[in-house]
Amino acid sequence: MEMDELETQSGGQETGTSTADAHQHEHHQQVINRLARIEGHVRAVKKMVEADTPCPDVLVQIAAVRAALNGVGRVILEDHLQSCMVEAVEKDDYAQALRDLKNSLGKFIG
Amino acid sequence: MEMDELETQSGGQETGTSTADAHQHEHHQQVINRLARIEGHVRAVKKMVEADTPCPDVLVQIAAVRAALNGVGRVILEDHLQSCMVEAVEKDDYAQALRDLKNSLGKFIG
């Protein structure tokens, strides 16, 4: 039930500010693989909590998941700069792409 | 296969510095529920990437997962302070508990 909510909440295509990316990203499959690993890592952390693993050990694993998320975010950003932005500039249509990027950079970096 | 690796890697009980927590934490079930939601959220982000959702939208969702991780980390830390640490102090056996906590705080906060 909660999962359904999340699917809807995080699907985001409907509320997104941009249209779907038609072009390829260099690390597309690597990003998917990393996210699959992060998903498994979060599941493992949940099992640690269920098994009453000591809090300090759980916190260290949560920090590791966060570091992995930052890593995959950086790869997505680099791919984005290489493909989406370069393409937008070449088409002389980069104003909106740049606005989107600045906006999401602000949310990603904080 | 990758999932198996992660289970082993993040199970961590064997390599952990502390023994299993016998006492209850106030938000034990809430922490498990939050981690289940985060797991579903990461899965949803993976689907976004598979569906070529624009990079800025993906980055915003990754930041949301990271914020949720920080939130659950804070709850675990607060529970830890309330139960594990108070108990350790009462037993006059807090030196190791404090060392573990400082160590994992350093890794969690950075």
Coordinates of C-alpha atoms in Angstrom, one line a residue:
Chain A
M1 CA 0.0 0.0 0.0
E2 CA 2.8 2.4 1.0
M3 CA 4.7 1.2 -2.0
D4 CA 1.8 2.3 -4.3
E5 CA 1.8 5.7 -2.8
L6 CA 5.5 6.0 -3.4
E7 CA 5.3 4.8 -7.0
T8 CA 2.8 7.5 -7.7
Q9 CA 4.6 10.2 -5.7
S10 CA 8.1 9.5 -7.2
G11 CA 7.1 8.6 -10.7
G12 CA 7.0 12.3 -11.3
Q13 CA 6.7 12.4 -15.0
E14 CA 3.3 14.1 -14.8
T15 CA 4.6 16.9 -12.6
G16 CA 8.1 17.1 -14.1
T17 CA 9.2 20.4 -15.5
S18 CA 10.9 18.8 -18.6
T19 CA 9.9 16.4 -21.3
A20 CA 11.3 12.8 -21.5
D21 CA 15.0 12.5 -22.5
A22 CA 15.2 11.0 -26.0
H23 CA 19.0 10.9 -26.2
Q24 CA 21.3 8.3 -24.6
H25 CA 23.4 8.8 -21.5
E26 CA 26.8 7.2 -21.4
H27 CA 26.3 5.6 -18.0
H28 CA 22.6 4.8 -18.3
Q29 CA 22.9 1.1 -17.5
Q30 CA 25.5 1.8 -14.8
V31 CA 23.1 4.2 -13.1
I32 CA 20.3 1.6 -13.2
N33 CA 22.7 -1.0 -11.7
R34 CA 23.9 1.3 -9.0
L35 CA 20.3 2.2 -8.0
A36 CA 19.5 -1.6 -7.9
R37 CA 22.4 -2.0 -5.5
I38 CA 21.3 0.9 -3.4
E39 CA 17.8 -0.6 -3.2
G40 CA 19.2 -3.9 -2.0
H41 CA 21.4 -2.0 0.5
V42 CA 18.4 -0.2 2.0
R43 CA 16.6 -3.6 2.2
A44 CA 19.7 -5.0 4.1
V45 CA 19.7 -2.0 6.5
K46 CA 16.0 -2.6 7.2
K47 CA 16.8 -6.2 8.0
M48 CA 19.6 -5.0 10.4
V49 CA 17.1 -2.9 12.3
E50 CA 14.6 -5.8 12.4
A51 CA 17.4 -8.0 13.8
D52 CA 18.2 -5.3 16.5
T53 CA 21.7 -4.6 15.2
P54 CA 23.4 -2.0 17.3
C55 CA 22.4 1.6 16.4
P56 CA 26.0 2.7 15.6
D57 CA 26.4 0.0 13.0
V58 CA 23.0 0.9 11.4
L59 CA 24.0 4.6 11.2
V60 CA 27.2 3.7 9.5
Q61 CA 25.3 1.7 6.8
I62 CA 22.8 4.6 6.4
A63 CA 25.8 6.9 5.8
A64 CA 27.1 4.4 3.2
V65 CA 23.8 4.4 1.4
R66 CA 23.8 8.2 1.4
A67 CA 27.3 8.2 -0.1
A68 CA 26.2 5.8 -2.8
L69 CA 23.3 8.1 -3.6
N70 CA 25.6 11.0 -3.9
G71 CA 27.8 9.0 -6.2
V72 CA 25.0 8.0 -8.5
G73 CA 23.7 11.6 -8.4
R74 CA 27.1 12.8 -9.6
V75 CA 27.2 10.3 -12.5
I76 CA 23.7 11.4 -13.5
L77 CA 24.8 15.1 -13.4
E78 CA 27.9 14.4 -15.4
D79 CA 25.9 12.5 -18.0
H80 CA 23.4 15.3 -18.1
L81 CA 26.1 17.9 -18.7
Q82 CA 27.6 15.8 -21.5
S83 CA 24.5 15.0 -23.4
C84 CA 21.4 17.0 -22.5
M85 CA 23.1 20.3 -22.0
V86 CA 25.6 20.1 -24.9
E87 CA 22.6 19.1 -27.1
A88 CA 20.5 22.0 -25.9
V89 CA 23.4 24.5 -26.5
E90 CA 24.0 23.1 -30.0
K91 CA 20.3 23.6 -30.8
D92 CA 20.6 27.1 -29.3
D93 CA 17.7 26.2 -27.0
Y94 CA 19.5 26.0 -23.7
A95 CA 17.6 28.6 -21.6
Q96 CA 15.0 26.3 -20.2
A97 CA 17.5 23.4 -19.9
L98 CA 19.8 25.7 -17.9
R99 CA 16.9 26.9 -15.7
D100 CA 15.9 23.2 -15.0
L101 CA 19.5 22.3 -14.2
K102 CA 20.1 25.2 -11.8
N103 CA 16.8 24.4 -10.1
S104 CA 17.6 20.8 -9.6
L105 CA 21.3 21.5 -8.7
G106 CA 19.9 23.7 -5.9
K107 CA 17.7 20.9 -4.6
F108 CA 20.4 18.2 -5.0
I109 CA 23.3 20.1 -3.5
G110 CA 21.2 22.1 -1.0
Chain B
M1 CA 24.0 -12.0 -7.3
E2 CA 24.7 -8.4 -6.5
M3 CA 21.9 -8.5 -3.9
D4 CA 23.6 -11.4 -2.2
E5 CA 26.9 -9.5 -2.0
L6 CA 25.1 -6.6 -0.4
E7 CA 23.3 -8.7 2.1
T8 CA 26.6 -10.1 3.2
Q9 CA 28.3 -6.7 3.1
S10 CA 25.7 -4.8 5.0
G11 CA 24.5 -7.5 7.4
G12 CA 27.5 -6.3 9.4
Q13 CA 26.8 -8.2 12.6
E14 CA 30.0 -10.2 12.3
T15 CA 32.2 -7.2 11.8
G16 CA 30.2 -4.7 14.0
T17 CA 31.9 -3.2 17.0
S18 CA 29.0 -3.8 19.4
T19 CA 26.8 -6.7 20.4
A20 CA 23.1 -6.9 19.4
D21 CA 20.7 -4.5 21.1
A22 CA 18.5 -6.4 23.5
H23 CA 16.4 -3.4 24.6
Q24 CA 13.5 -1.8 22.7
H25 CA 13.7 1.4 20.8
E26 CA 10.6 3.7 21.0
H27 CA 10.5 4.2 17.2
H28 CA 11.6 0.7 16.2
Q29 CA 8.6 -0.1 13.9
Q30 CA 8.5 3.5 12.6
V31 CA 12.2 3.1 11.5
I32 CA 11.4 -0.2 9.7
N33 CA 8.4 1.4 8.0
R34 CA 10.5 4.4 6.9
L35 CA 13.2 2.2 5.5
A36 CA 10.6 0.2 3.6
R37 CA 9.3 3.4 2.1
I38 CA 12.9 4.5 1.2
E39 CA 13.5 1.1 -0.5
G40 CA 10.3 1.6 -2.6
H41 CA 11.4 5.2 -3.4
V42 CA 14.8 4.0 -4.7
R43 CA 13.0 1.4 -6.8
A44 CA 10.8 4.1 -8.2
V45 CA 13.8 6.3 -9.0
K46 CA 15.4 3.3 -10.8
K47 CA 12.2 3.0 -12.9
M48 CA 12.4 6.8 -13.7
V49 CA 15.9 6.3 -15.1
E50 CA 14.8 3.2 -17.1
A51 CA 11.9 5.3 -18.5
D52 CA 14.4 8.1 -19.5
T53 CA 12.8 10.6 -17.2
P54 CA 14.7 14.0 -17.5
C55 CA 17.9 14.1 -15.4
P56 CA 16.8 17.2 -13.3
D57 CA 13.6 15.3 -12.1
V58 CA 15.7 12.2 -11.2
L59 CA 18.2 14.4 -9.3
V60 CA 15.4 16.0 -7.3
Q61 CA 14.1 12.5 -6.3
I62 CA 17.6 11.3 -5.3
A63 CA 17.8 14.4 -3.1
A64 CA 14.4 13.4 -1.6
V65 CA 15.7 9.9 -0.8
R66 CA 18.8 11.3 0.8
A67 CA 16.6 13.6 2.9
A68 CA 14.5 10.7 4.0
L69 CA 17.7 8.7 4.9
N70 CA 18.9 11.7 7.0
G71 CA 15.5 11.7 8.7
V72 CA 15.5 8.0 9.6
G73 CA 19.1 8.4 10.7
R74 CA 18.1 11.2 13.1
V75 CA 15.3 9.0 14.6
I76 CA 17.7 6.1 15.1
L77 CA 20.2 8.4 16.8
E78 CA 17.5 9.9 19.1
D79 CA 16.3 6.4 20.0
H80 CA 19.9 5.4 20.6
L81 CA 20.5 8.3 23.0
Q82 CA 17.2 7.6 24.8
S83 CA 17.7 3.9 25.3
C84 CA 21.2 2.5 24.6
M85 CA 23.2 5.4 26.1
V86 CA 20.9 6.0 29.1
E87 CA 21.1 2.3 29.9
A88 CA 24.9 2.3 29.5
V89 CA 25.2 5.2 31.8
E90 CA 22.9 3.7 34.4
K91 CA 25.1 0.5 34.3
D92 CA 28.2 2.7 34.7
D93 CA 29.5 1.0 31.5
Y94 CA 29.3 3.8 29.0
A95 CA 32.9 4.2 27.9
Q96 CA 32.7 1.8 25.0
A97 CA 29.1 2.8 24.1
L98 CA 30.3 6.4 23.9
R99 CA 33.3 5.5 21.8
D100 CA 31.1 3.6 19.4
L101 CA 28.6 6.5 19.2
K102 CA 31.3 9.1 18.6
N103 CA 32.8 6.9 15.9
S104 CA 29.5 6.4 14.1
L105 CA 28.4 10.0 14.5
G106 CA 31.6 11.0 12.8
K107 CA 30.8 8.6 9.9
F108 CA 27.1 9.7 9.8
I109 CA 27.6 13.4 10.0
G110 CA 30.9 13.4 8.1

